[in-house]
Amino acid sequence: MLWLLGAITVAGLLLRVPSLGNSLFGDELSSYFIVTSHSLGRVLHILAGHGVDTNPPLYFALAWLVERLGASVQALRSVSLVAGTASIPLTYLLGRWTVSRRAGLAAAVVMACSPFMIFFSTEARAYALVTLLALASTLALLKALGAGRRGWWVGYAACSCAAVYAHYTAVFVLAAQFGWAMLSYPGARRALIASNLVAALGFLPWLPAFVRQARLPGESAIGFLQPFGLSAIRLDLGHWAIGHPYLPLSAVPGPIAMAILVGGCALAGLTVIVRRLRHGGRALPRRRCAGAALVLALALAMPIGLILYSCLGQSLWDERNLAASWPGLAVAIGALITSAEGLLRWATVCLVIGGFAIGGIDLLSADHQRPDYRGAATFIRRGGDRGAPIVEAAAFTPGPITEMEAALGVTGQSPSRPDPVLRIGRAPLRVELHAPPYASLPIPSGAAIAQQATNRAGQGKLFVVTLGSISAAALRARRLSGLAPGAGVTAFLLSLPADLRLTQAKAFPGFFPVSVYVLRRSPRR
């Protein structure tokens, strides 16, 4: 059995490693800036309500330590890779201790192949870490309830506290665990309450920072970027359960895989209903019933918790925040598809695992990975004159550094020049680096950026980097209709001199492609 679990874990690792070297994207830019540009004390200070990022410090502290061993994108993501991979065998243990060995193995395979968990296992954020710690907390609780030894209660308290230090939304899973244990094990209530009090005491040193973070404007960012409602719930639950956070379900896992998954789950559900009717609704053994209740509580903790919180207060609804419930979801799926007997069991297991495997393998495609800004940076370095200006249609990120700047190696400590990238739609880097959090900064107009870029280019090259693919004809016409990132792009293009011509265009893959356009003055006659 160990060799099979080891093979499943290795397969999950192999599905994750190809994404480890992807370009930094989105919220990862905040992690990159905080970890690579500051001392550990300064990292904690920024996170303690003195910066834009409003997350707790555990992931950042671990990433800071690992990054000192090797300053690279891979080092920054290695915490998530280790956590995401370790969650595979621990999910097996959760399934084995609550339902059955078969359910645990199926759950481990689902966890290994899930596109959602593969993505966050190589994301430079805390989602894989909080998933691992919440899972470890559950396993320690199960051992403590079974053995009653003090060491397991200490481990439960430590993992629970660490999970909240990784991500605040862990409290929803911890609350589900606590409620389940209070109802299922009345004799352990005193130890259960004491362990949770110890975990709460462990969080007290960070409580003032948490209060400061709660007052920052960034707390409302989730609700602003994605308004909470039934449409958001439906869409995000689909991405969380079987899909990818950035790609539509029609792309990953795709229509064929979705049909296989739905068919397998429907077949498994039908067999459960038939068996229950055939046996007259006979009750499950008490231990299995309690285990199934815990699995369902874990799987539903994040969706229900986030929905209730978002209805009553500030919206926290975001598919990423659902990650900590994935082990419970995996075991629930494993229990469902292994509940049949004989050939039906093989059919349901093969269908559902096959659907997840298709989705996981799909992520190996370059078009389904993060935008390739590193490829764009390499292209510019190899084909540019020394000091050739780079203009980026900058997307919004919580950190001061853009994707293109990170790909060029800018950390925020000592840029190679005042503005390594001219940014359309955002203030210059040197301005953002010295501005207080959430300051309203003046954004240079497209015409001003065009003037700067033209002066720097002289008779040499000018590079324009955009997120998305734009036709060369549109660029030649000085029009970029429909480009969302970077207000003022059209004004920038309209303000370029007429003799600045497009000489080359190259696209780089990703779930959002990156385009680089090379412009140069026409030779004078």
Short mmCIF file of C-alpha atoms in Angstrom, two decimals:
data_model
loop_
_atom_site.label_atom_id
_atom_site.label_comp_id
_atom_site.label_asym_id
_atom_site.label_seq_id
_atom_site.Cartn_x
_atom_site.Cartn_y
_atom_site.Cartn_z
CA MET A 1 0.00 0.00 0.00
CA LEU A 2 2.84 2.39 0.81
CA TRP A 3 4.36 1.96 -2.63
CA LEU A 4 1.02 2.81 -4.27
CA LEU A 5 0.61 5.93 -2.12
CA GLY A 6 4.19 6.89 -2.91
CA ALA A 7 3.53 6.49 -6.65
CA ILE A 8 0.41 8.69 -6.37
CA THR A 9 2.40 11.35 -4.51
CA VAL A 10 5.21 11.29 -7.08
CA ALA A 11 2.67 11.59 -9.90
CA GLY A 12 1.17 14.62 -8.17
CA LEU A 13 4.63 16.15 -7.81
CA LEU A 14 5.39 15.57 -11.50
CA LEU A 15 2.17 17.37 -12.45
CA ARG A 16 3.20 20.34 -10.29
CA VAL A 17 6.89 20.78 -11.10
CA PRO A 18 6.45 22.09 -14.70
CA SER A 19 4.57 25.15 -13.37
CA LEU A 20 7.19 25.92 -10.73
CA GLY A 21 9.24 28.12 -13.06
CA ASN A 22 6.31 30.08 -14.52
CA SER A 23 6.55 33.86 -14.54
CA LEU A 24 5.21 35.62 -11.47
CA PHE A 25 1.65 36.81 -11.97
CA GLY A 26 -1.09 38.67 -10.10
CA ASP A 27 -0.97 38.57 -6.31
CA GLU A 28 2.38 36.77 -6.46
CA LEU A 29 3.93 40.16 -7.22
CA SER A 30 3.10 41.27 -3.68
CA SER A 31 4.80 38.19 -2.20
CA TYR A 32 7.81 38.76 -4.45
CA PHE A 33 8.22 42.39 -3.39
CA ILE A 34 7.73 41.72 0.33
CA VAL A 35 10.02 38.68 0.52
CA THR A 36 12.88 39.71 -1.80
CA SER A 37 13.18 43.38 -0.86
CA HIS A 38 13.17 43.37 2.95
CA SER A 39 14.64 41.89 6.10
CA LEU A 40 12.52 39.43 8.09
CA GLY A 41 11.72 42.12 10.66
CA ARG A 42 10.63 44.48 7.91
CA VAL A 43 8.50 41.71 6.34
CA LEU A 44 6.61 41.31 9.62
CA HIS A 45 6.26 45.09 9.96
CA ILE A 46 4.77 45.47 6.47
CA LEU A 47 2.29 42.67 7.06
CA ALA A 48 1.30 44.06 10.46
CA GLY A 49 -1.04 46.61 8.88
CA HIS A 50 1.67 48.81 7.35
CA GLY A 51 1.34 47.69 3.74
CA VAL A 52 -1.18 46.75 1.11
CA ASP A 53 -1.06 42.99 1.76
CA THR A 54 -3.48 42.02 4.55
CA ASN A 55 -2.46 38.40 5.09
CA PRO A 56 -0.92 36.81 8.21
CA PRO A 57 2.86 36.28 8.22
CA LEU A 58 3.61 32.53 8.28
CA TYR A 59 3.87 31.91 4.54
CA PHE A 60 5.95 35.06 4.03
CA ALA A 61 8.34 34.16 6.86
CA LEU A 62 8.88 30.65 5.46
CA ALA A 63 9.28 31.99 1.91
CA TRP A 64 11.78 34.58 3.20
CA LEU A 65 13.88 31.82 4.78
CA VAL A 66 13.80 29.60 1.71
CA GLU A 67 14.46 32.51 -0.66
CA ARG A 68 17.69 33.27 1.20
CA LEU A 69 18.94 29.82 0.20
CA GLY A 70 18.45 30.63 -3.48
CA ALA A 71 16.93 33.83 -4.79
CA SER A 72 14.66 32.60 -7.56
CA VAL A 73 11.02 32.22 -8.52
CA GLN A 74 11.32 28.50 -7.74
CA ALA A 75 12.53 29.27 -4.21
CA LEU A 76 9.64 31.67 -3.66
CA ARG A 77 7.15 28.96 -4.66
CA SER A 78 8.85 26.02 -2.96
CA VAL A 79 6.84 26.44 0.27
CA SER A 80 3.64 25.95 -1.70
CA LEU A 81 5.12 23.05 -3.69
CA VAL A 82 6.13 21.17 -0.55
CA ALA A 83 2.80 21.91 1.15
CA GLY A 84 0.74 20.97 -1.89
CA THR A 85 2.63 17.72 -2.43
CA ALA A 86 2.56 16.75 1.26
CA SER A 87 -1.22 17.22 1.28
CA ILE A 88 -1.60 14.23 -1.06
CA PRO A 89 -0.55 11.46 1.41
CA LEU A 90 -2.19 13.32 4.32
CA THR A 91 -5.47 13.34 2.38
CA TYR A 92 -5.13 9.57 2.12
CA LEU A 93 -4.81 9.38 5.92
CA LEU A 94 -7.89 11.54 6.36
CA GLY A 95 -9.88 9.22 4.08
CA ARG A 96 -8.55 6.07 5.74
CA TRP A 97 -9.26 7.28 9.28
CA THR A 98 -12.75 8.56 8.52
CA VAL A 99 -14.19 6.38 5.75
CA SER A 100 -12.04 3.55 4.37
CA ARG A 101 -8.66 2.76 2.87
CA ARG A 102 -10.15 2.63 -0.65
CA ALA A 103 -11.74 6.04 -0.19
CA GLY A 104 -8.42 7.41 1.07
CA LEU A 105 -6.52 6.15 -1.97
CA ALA A 106 -9.11 7.54 -4.37
CA ALA A 107 -9.03 10.87 -2.51
CA ALA A 108 -5.23 11.00 -2.78
CA VAL A 109 -5.42 10.49 -6.55
CA VAL A 110 -8.07 13.20 -6.88
CA MET A 111 -5.93 15.54 -4.78
CA ALA A 112 -2.88 14.77 -6.93
CA CYS A 113 -4.71 15.45 -10.21
CA SER A 114 -6.94 18.37 -9.25
CA PRO A 115 -6.20 21.35 -11.56
CA PHE A 116 -7.17 23.71 -8.74
CA MET A 117 -4.70 22.21 -6.28
CA ILE A 118 -1.97 21.82 -8.91
CA PHE A 119 -2.18 25.54 -9.62
CA PHE A 120 -2.04 26.63 -5.99
CA SER A 121 0.75 24.16 -5.22
CA THR A 122 2.95 26.40 -7.37
CA GLU A 123 1.45 29.76 -6.37
CA ALA A 124 3.65 32.10 -4.31
CA ARG A 125 0.84 32.64 -1.83
CA ALA A 126 -0.40 30.88 1.31
CA TYR A 127 -3.27 28.77 -0.08
CA ALA A 128 -1.41 25.45 -0.28
CA LEU A 129 0.16 26.06 3.13
CA VAL A 130 -3.16 26.72 4.88
CA THR A 131 -4.61 23.62 3.21
CA LEU A 132 -1.78 21.49 4.59
CA LEU A 133 -1.97 22.96 8.11
CA ALA A 134 -5.77 22.67 8.33
CA LEU A 135 -5.45 19.06 7.17
CA ALA A 136 -2.71 18.36 9.74
CA SER A 137 -4.90 19.92 12.43
CA THR A 138 -7.75 17.55 11.52
CA LEU A 139 -5.50 14.49 11.59
CA ALA A 140 -4.00 15.50 14.96
CA LEU A 141 -7.54 15.97 16.32
CA LEU A 142 -8.57 12.51 15.14
CA LYS A 143 -5.54 10.93 16.81
CA ALA A 144 -6.13 12.93 20.00
CA LEU A 145 -9.76 11.83 20.15
CA GLY A 146 -8.76 8.21 19.54
CA ALA A 147 -5.69 7.93 21.76
CA GLY A 148 -6.36 10.69 24.27
CA ARG A 149 -2.64 11.41 24.61
CA ARG A 150 -1.53 14.89 25.54
CA GLY A 151 1.00 15.03 22.70
CA TRP A 152 -1.71 14.78 20.08
CA TRP A 153 -3.74 17.52 21.75
CA VAL A 154 -0.63 19.72 21.73
CA GLY A 155 -0.12 18.92 18.05
CA TYR A 156 -3.75 19.76 17.32
CA ALA A 157 -3.43 23.13 19.06
CA ALA A 158 -0.13 23.93 17.31
CA CYS A 159 -1.43 23.06 13.84
CA SER A 160 -4.66 25.00 14.42
CA CYS A 161 -2.73 28.09 15.49
CA ALA A 162 -0.30 27.75 12.57
CA ALA A 163 -3.20 27.42 10.11
CA VAL A 164 -4.60 30.80 11.18
CA TYR A 165 -1.10 32.31 10.94
CA ALA A 166 -1.05 31.03 7.34
CA HIS A 167 -4.47 32.40 6.33
CA TYR A 168 -7.29 33.85 8.41
CA THR A 169 -9.99 31.90 6.56
CA ALA A 170 -8.68 28.72 8.23
CA VAL A 171 -11.01 29.55 11.11
CA PHE A 172 -13.95 28.22 9.10
CA VAL A 173 -12.39 24.74 8.83
CA LEU A 174 -11.26 24.86 12.47
CA ALA A 175 -14.77 25.83 13.56
CA ALA A 176 -16.21 22.89 11.60
CA GLN A 177 -13.73 20.50 13.27
CA PHE A 178 -14.54 21.90 16.70
CA GLY A 179 -18.30 21.65 16.23
CA TRP A 180 -18.05 18.09 14.94
CA ALA A 181 -15.83 16.97 17.84
CA MET A 182 -18.03 18.67 20.46
CA LEU A 183 -21.07 16.78 19.19
CA SER A 184 -19.41 13.43 18.45
CA TYR A 185 -17.11 13.10 21.49
CA PRO A 186 -18.77 14.59 24.58
CA GLY A 187 -16.14 13.04 26.85
CA ALA A 188 -13.35 14.97 25.15
CA ARG A 189 -14.94 18.41 25.41
CA ARG A 190 -12.67 19.65 28.19
CA ALA A 191 -9.48 18.74 26.29
CA LEU A 192 -10.98 20.11 23.08
CA ILE A 193 -11.78 23.48 24.63
CA ALA A 194 -8.39 23.66 26.36
CA SER A 195 -6.54 22.96 23.09
CA ASN A 196 -8.45 25.67 21.25
CA LEU A 197 -7.77 28.14 24.07
CA VAL A 198 -4.06 27.37 23.74
CA ALA A 199 -4.27 27.93 19.97
CA ALA A 200 -6.06 31.25 20.57
CA LEU A 201 -3.37 32.31 23.06
CA GLY A 202 -0.75 31.53 20.44
CA PHE A 203 -2.44 33.97 18.07
CA LEU A 204 -2.65 36.82 20.62
CA PRO A 205 0.76 38.37 19.70
CA TRP A 206 -0.54 38.95 16.18
CA LEU A 207 -3.96 40.24 17.24
CA PRO A 208 -3.04 43.99 17.16
CA ALA A 209 -1.73 43.54 13.61
CA PHE A 210 -4.94 41.76 12.62
CA VAL A 211 -6.99 44.67 14.00
CA ARG A 212 -4.89 47.18 12.02
CA GLN A 213 -5.29 45.12 8.85
CA ALA A 214 -9.06 45.01 9.31
CA ARG A 215 -9.17 48.81 9.12
CA LEU A 216 -7.28 49.05 5.84
CA PRO A 217 -9.12 49.85 2.58
CA GLY A 218 -7.75 46.66 1.04
CA GLU A 219 -10.17 44.58 3.08
CA SER A 220 -12.91 45.57 0.64
CA ALA A 221 -10.83 44.68 -2.45
CA ILE A 222 -12.32 41.19 -2.90
CA GLY A 223 -15.87 42.48 -3.02
CA PHE A 224 -14.84 45.29 -5.36
CA LEU A 225 -13.01 43.03 -7.83
CA GLN A 226 -15.69 40.33 -7.79
CA PRO A 227 -19.11 41.38 -6.51
CA PHE A 228 -20.57 38.72 -4.23
CA GLY A 229 -23.72 37.03 -5.47
CA LEU A 230 -25.25 33.84 -6.81
CA SER A 231 -23.41 34.14 -10.12
CA ALA A 232 -20.03 34.42 -8.39
CA ILE A 233 -20.87 31.49 -6.09
CA ARG A 234 -21.89 29.24 -8.97
CA LEU A 235 -18.87 30.11 -11.09
CA ASP A 236 -16.30 29.84 -8.30
CA LEU A 237 -17.65 26.56 -6.92
CA GLY A 238 -17.21 25.00 -10.36
CA HIS A 239 -13.63 26.25 -10.65
CA TRP A 240 -12.87 25.09 -7.11
CA ALA A 241 -14.35 21.60 -7.46
CA ILE A 242 -13.12 20.51 -10.89
CA GLY A 243 -11.47 23.44 -12.65
CA HIS A 244 -8.81 26.12 -12.63
CA PRO A 245 -8.96 29.58 -10.99
CA TYR A 246 -8.24 31.51 -14.20
CA LEU A 247 -9.48 29.26 -17.01
CA PRO A 248 -13.12 28.53 -17.93
CA LEU A 249 -14.37 25.00 -17.35
CA SER A 250 -14.66 24.64 -21.11
CA ALA A 251 -10.85 24.86 -21.27
CA VAL A 252 -9.88 22.99 -18.07
CA PRO A 253 -10.92 20.28 -17.54
CA GLY A 254 -12.80 20.65 -20.84
CA PRO A 255 -16.20 19.36 -21.99
CA ILE A 256 -15.13 15.71 -22.36
CA ALA A 257 -13.58 15.55 -18.90
CA MET A 258 -16.58 17.34 -17.38
CA ALA A 259 -18.94 14.82 -18.96
CA ILE A 260 -16.81 11.95 -17.62
CA LEU A 261 -16.71 13.49 -14.12
CA VAL A 262 -20.42 14.21 -13.97
CA GLY A 263 -21.25 10.77 -15.39
CA GLY A 264 -19.01 8.99 -12.88
CA CYS A 265 -20.39 10.93 -9.89
CA ALA A 266 -23.98 10.42 -11.07
CA LEU A 267 -23.42 6.69 -11.48
CA ALA A 268 -21.83 6.48 -8.03
CA GLY A 269 -24.68 8.46 -6.47
CA LEU A 270 -27.26 6.22 -8.13
CA THR A 271 -25.59 3.08 -6.79
CA VAL A 272 -25.61 4.52 -3.27
CA ILE A 273 -29.34 5.25 -3.49
CA VAL A 274 -30.10 1.78 -4.86
CA ARG A 275 -28.06 0.09 -2.13
CA ARG A 276 -29.77 2.09 0.59
CA LEU A 277 -33.21 1.19 -0.78
CA ARG A 278 -32.25 -2.47 -1.18
CA HIS A 279 -31.08 -2.71 2.42
CA GLY A 280 -34.10 -0.85 3.79
CA GLY A 281 -32.19 2.29 4.75
CA ARG A 282 -30.03 0.40 7.28
CA ALA A 283 -27.93 2.81 9.32
CA LEU A 284 -24.16 2.96 8.94
CA PRO A 285 -21.92 1.90 11.83
CA ARG A 286 -21.49 4.75 14.34
CA ARG A 287 -17.78 5.19 13.59
CA ARG A 288 -18.30 5.45 9.83
CA CYS A 289 -21.25 7.78 10.33
CA ALA A 290 -19.14 10.10 12.49
CA GLY A 291 -16.30 9.97 9.95
CA ALA A 292 -18.62 10.78 7.06
CA ALA A 293 -20.03 13.72 9.04
CA LEU A 294 -16.53 15.10 9.60
CA VAL A 295 -15.66 14.78 5.92
CA LEU A 296 -18.80 16.63 4.89
CA ALA A 297 -18.15 19.31 7.53
CA LEU A 298 -14.64 19.86 6.19
CA ALA A 299 -15.78 19.95 2.57
CA LEU A 300 -18.54 22.47 3.26
CA ALA A 301 -16.74 24.56 5.88
CA MET A 302 -15.17 27.07 3.50
CA PRO A 303 -18.10 27.46 1.04
CA ILE A 304 -20.72 27.85 3.78
CA GLY A 305 -18.46 29.88 6.06
CA LEU A 306 -17.49 32.34 3.32
CA ILE A 307 -21.09 32.69 2.09
CA LEU A 308 -22.41 33.43 5.59
CA TYR A 309 -19.61 35.86 6.39
CA SER A 310 -19.99 37.64 3.05
CA CYS A 311 -23.76 37.96 3.55
CA LEU A 312 -23.33 39.46 7.02
CA GLY A 313 -20.26 41.65 6.48
CA GLN A 314 -17.40 42.43 4.12
CA SER A 315 -17.21 39.99 1.21
CA LEU A 316 -14.51 37.33 1.48
CA TRP A 317 -15.96 35.22 -1.31
CA ASP A 318 -13.18 34.19 -3.66
CA GLU A 319 -12.43 30.80 -5.17
CA ARG A 320 -8.88 30.93 -3.76
CA ASN A 321 -10.22 31.17 -0.21
CA LEU A 322 -11.97 27.82 -0.68
CA ALA A 323 -8.67 25.92 -0.87
CA ALA A 324 -8.57 24.70 2.75
CA SER A 325 -11.74 22.64 2.18
CA TRP A 326 -10.22 20.69 -0.69
CA PRO A 327 -9.03 17.66 1.38
CA GLY A 328 -12.57 17.23 2.69
CA LEU A 329 -13.93 17.52 -0.84
CA ALA A 330 -11.39 14.97 -2.10
CA VAL A 331 -12.34 12.43 0.57
CA ALA A 332 -16.06 13.02 -0.07
CA ILE A 333 -15.46 12.29 -3.75
CA GLY A 334 -13.34 9.25 -2.85
CA ALA A 335 -16.04 7.90 -0.54
CA LEU A 336 -18.71 8.39 -3.18
CA ILE A 337 -16.92 6.69 -6.07
CA THR A 338 -15.73 3.71 -3.97
CA SER A 339 -19.15 3.07 -2.44
CA ALA A 340 -20.29 0.80 -5.27
CA GLU A 341 -19.35 -2.86 -5.58
CA GLY A 342 -17.65 -4.97 -8.21
CA LEU A 343 -17.52 -3.63 -11.77
CA LEU A 344 -19.61 -0.59 -10.88
CA ARG A 345 -16.94 0.52 -8.42
CA TRP A 346 -14.23 0.19 -11.04
CA ALA A 347 -16.38 2.12 -13.51
CA THR A 348 -17.08 5.04 -11.19
CA VAL A 349 -13.48 5.23 -9.95
CA CYS A 350 -12.04 5.14 -13.46
CA LEU A 351 -14.49 7.73 -14.79
CA VAL A 352 -14.01 10.29 -12.03
CA ILE A 353 -10.25 9.84 -11.65
CA GLY A 354 -9.92 9.88 -15.44
CA GLY A 355 -11.77 13.21 -15.61
CA PHE A 356 -9.50 14.77 -12.99
CA ALA A 357 -6.41 13.31 -14.68
CA ILE A 358 -7.39 14.90 -18.00
CA GLY A 359 -7.69 18.27 -16.28
CA GLY A 360 -4.37 17.87 -14.47
CA ILE A 361 -2.52 16.84 -17.61
CA ASP A 362 -4.09 19.74 -19.51
CA LEU A 363 -2.17 22.12 -17.24
CA LEU A 364 1.11 20.89 -18.73
CA SER A 365 0.23 22.83 -21.90
CA ALA A 366 2.03 26.17 -22.14
CA ASP A 367 -1.28 27.80 -23.06
CA HIS A 368 -2.71 26.75 -19.68
CA GLN A 369 0.13 28.06 -17.55
CA ARG A 370 0.83 31.56 -16.27
CA PRO A 371 1.60 34.31 -18.81
CA ASP A 372 5.18 33.95 -20.04
CA TYR A 373 6.67 37.30 -19.05
CA ARG A 374 10.06 35.65 -18.57
CA GLY A 375 10.05 34.59 -22.22
CA ALA A 376 9.17 38.16 -23.18
CA ALA A 377 12.03 39.51 -21.03
CA THR A 378 14.51 37.10 -22.63
CA PHE A 379 13.33 38.12 -26.09
CA ILE A 380 13.81 41.81 -25.24
CA ARG A 381 17.27 41.26 -23.75
CA ARG A 382 18.47 39.34 -26.76
CA GLY A 383 17.00 41.65 -29.38
CA GLY A 384 17.26 45.05 -27.74
CA ASP A 385 19.84 47.77 -27.75
CA ARG A 386 21.37 48.41 -24.35
CA GLY A 387 18.98 50.70 -22.53
CA ALA A 388 16.20 50.34 -25.10
CA PRO A 389 12.96 51.56 -23.49
CA ILE A 390 10.30 49.04 -22.47
CA VAL A 391 6.69 50.18 -22.20
CA GLU A 392 4.25 47.91 -20.38
CA ALA A 393 0.46 48.09 -20.33
CA ALA A 394 0.52 47.40 -16.62
CA ALA A 395 -2.22 45.29 -15.03
CA PHE A 396 -3.37 45.99 -11.48
CA THR A 397 -1.43 44.07 -8.81
CA PRO A 398 -1.32 44.54 -5.01
CA GLY A 399 2.45 45.01 -5.08
CA PRO A 400 4.37 47.97 -6.52
CA ILE A 401 6.25 45.78 -9.01
CA THR A 402 4.66 44.68 -12.29
CA GLU A 403 4.96 41.31 -14.01
CA MET A 404 7.43 42.64 -16.56
CA GLU A 405 9.61 44.27 -13.92
CA ALA A 406 9.73 41.02 -11.93
CA ALA A 407 10.69 39.11 -15.09
CA LEU A 408 13.55 41.58 -15.60
CA GLY A 409 14.77 40.95 -12.05
CA VAL A 410 13.66 44.21 -10.42
CA THR A 411 13.10 43.67 -6.67
CA GLY A 412 12.45 47.20 -5.45
CA GLN A 413 15.75 47.46 -3.58
CA SER A 414 18.07 48.88 -6.22
CA PRO A 415 16.55 49.17 -9.71
CA SER A 416 19.17 49.18 -12.45
CA ARG A 417 17.76 52.54 -13.55
CA PRO A 418 15.09 54.88 -12.18
CA ASP A 419 12.30 53.47 -14.35
CA PRO A 420 13.34 50.11 -15.86
CA VAL A 421 9.86 49.88 -17.38
CA LEU A 422 7.63 52.77 -18.46
CA ARG A 423 4.20 51.84 -17.16
CA ILE A 424 0.94 52.78 -18.85
CA GLY A 425 -1.93 53.01 -16.39
CA ARG A 426 0.20 53.11 -13.23
CA ALA A 427 2.50 55.54 -11.51
CA PRO A 428 6.27 55.08 -12.08
CA LEU A 429 7.92 52.43 -9.94
CA ARG A 430 10.05 54.89 -7.98
CA VAL A 431 6.90 56.82 -7.05
CA GLU A 432 5.02 53.71 -5.88
CA LEU A 433 8.02 52.51 -3.86
CA HIS A 434 8.12 55.71 -1.80
CA ALA A 435 4.36 56.27 -1.50
CA PRO A 436 2.38 55.22 1.59
CA PRO A 437 -0.06 52.29 1.17
CA TYR A 438 -3.30 53.14 -0.63
CA ALA A 439 -2.06 56.61 -1.60
CA SER A 440 -3.77 58.19 -4.60
CA LEU A 441 -0.94 58.65 -7.07
CA PRO A 442 -0.88 60.71 -10.26
CA ILE A 443 -0.73 58.47 -13.34
CA PRO A 444 1.23 59.80 -16.32
CA SER A 445 -0.83 60.21 -19.45
CA GLY A 446 -0.32 58.01 -22.48
CA ALA A 447 1.07 61.04 -24.32
CA ALA A 448 3.67 61.65 -21.58
CA ILE A 449 4.77 57.98 -21.67
CA ALA A 450 5.04 58.20 -25.47
CA GLN A 451 7.29 61.25 -25.18
CA GLN A 452 9.56 59.55 -22.62
CA ALA A 453 9.78 56.35 -24.64
CA THR A 454 10.54 58.20 -27.87
CA ASN A 455 13.29 60.27 -26.25
CA ARG A 456 14.91 57.17 -24.76
CA ALA A 457 14.67 55.19 -27.98
CA GLY A 458 16.30 57.79 -30.18
CA GLN A 459 17.10 55.99 -33.39
CA GLY A 460 17.02 52.61 -31.60
CA LYS A 461 14.28 50.16 -30.66
CA LEU A 462 11.20 50.62 -28.52
CA PHE A 463 9.47 47.61 -26.95
CA VAL A 464 5.78 47.58 -26.07
CA VAL A 465 4.52 44.75 -23.84
CA THR A 466 0.81 43.99 -23.45
CA LEU A 467 -1.24 41.29 -21.77
CA GLY A 468 -3.33 39.83 -24.54
CA SER A 469 -2.88 39.34 -28.24
CA ILE A 470 -3.37 42.38 -30.45
CA SER A 471 -3.19 42.36 -34.21
CA ALA A 472 -0.29 44.10 -35.89
CA ALA A 473 -2.80 45.95 -38.06
CA ALA A 474 -4.38 47.49 -34.95
CA LEU A 475 -0.98 48.54 -33.70
CA ARG A 476 -0.03 50.09 -37.02
CA ALA A 477 -3.29 52.02 -36.97
CA ARG A 478 -2.42 53.30 -33.48
CA ARG A 479 -5.51 51.60 -32.03
CA LEU A 480 -5.86 48.97 -29.28
CA SER A 481 -9.60 48.47 -29.03
CA GLY A 482 -10.75 46.09 -26.32
CA LEU A 483 -7.51 45.96 -24.31
CA ALA A 484 -8.56 45.99 -20.67
CA PRO A 485 -5.25 46.34 -18.75
CA GLY A 486 -3.71 49.78 -18.67
CA ALA A 487 -5.80 52.87 -19.24
CA GLY A 488 -4.23 55.25 -21.72
CA VAL A 489 -2.78 52.68 -24.16
CA THR A 490 -4.64 54.17 -27.08
CA ALA A 491 -3.43 57.67 -26.15
CA PHE A 492 0.11 56.32 -25.95
CA LEU A 493 -0.06 54.82 -29.44
CA LEU A 494 -1.69 57.91 -30.93
CA SER A 495 1.10 60.07 -29.48
CA LEU A 496 3.98 58.10 -30.99
CA PRO A 497 5.78 59.81 -33.89
CA ALA A 498 4.52 58.82 -37.32
CA ASP A 499 7.96 57.56 -38.37
CA LEU A 500 8.07 55.04 -35.49
CA ARG A 501 7.12 51.82 -37.29
CA LEU A 502 6.35 48.28 -36.19
CA THR A 503 9.26 46.02 -37.18
CA GLN A 504 8.48 42.83 -35.25
CA ALA A 505 5.77 41.26 -33.10
CA LYS A 506 5.98 38.13 -30.98
CA ALA A 507 3.44 36.39 -28.74
CA PHE A 508 4.28 34.30 -25.67
CA PRO A 509 1.92 31.61 -24.32
CA GLY A 510 -0.12 31.46 -21.15
CA PHE A 511 -3.75 31.46 -20.07
CA PHE A 512 -3.38 35.16 -20.87
CA PRO A 513 -0.89 35.50 -23.74
CA VAL A 514 1.82 38.16 -23.57
CA SER A 515 2.64 40.16 -26.71
CA VAL A 516 5.83 42.10 -27.41
CA TYR A 517 5.93 44.66 -30.22
CA VAL A 518 9.21 46.09 -31.51
CA LEU A 519 9.07 49.60 -32.98
CA ARG A 520 11.85 51.60 -34.62
CA ARG A 521 12.15 54.86 -36.49
CA SER A 522 12.10 54.59 -40.25
CA PRO A 523 15.51 55.40 -41.78
CA ARG A 524 15.73 58.93 -43.13
CA ARG A 525 16.19 59.37 -46.85
#
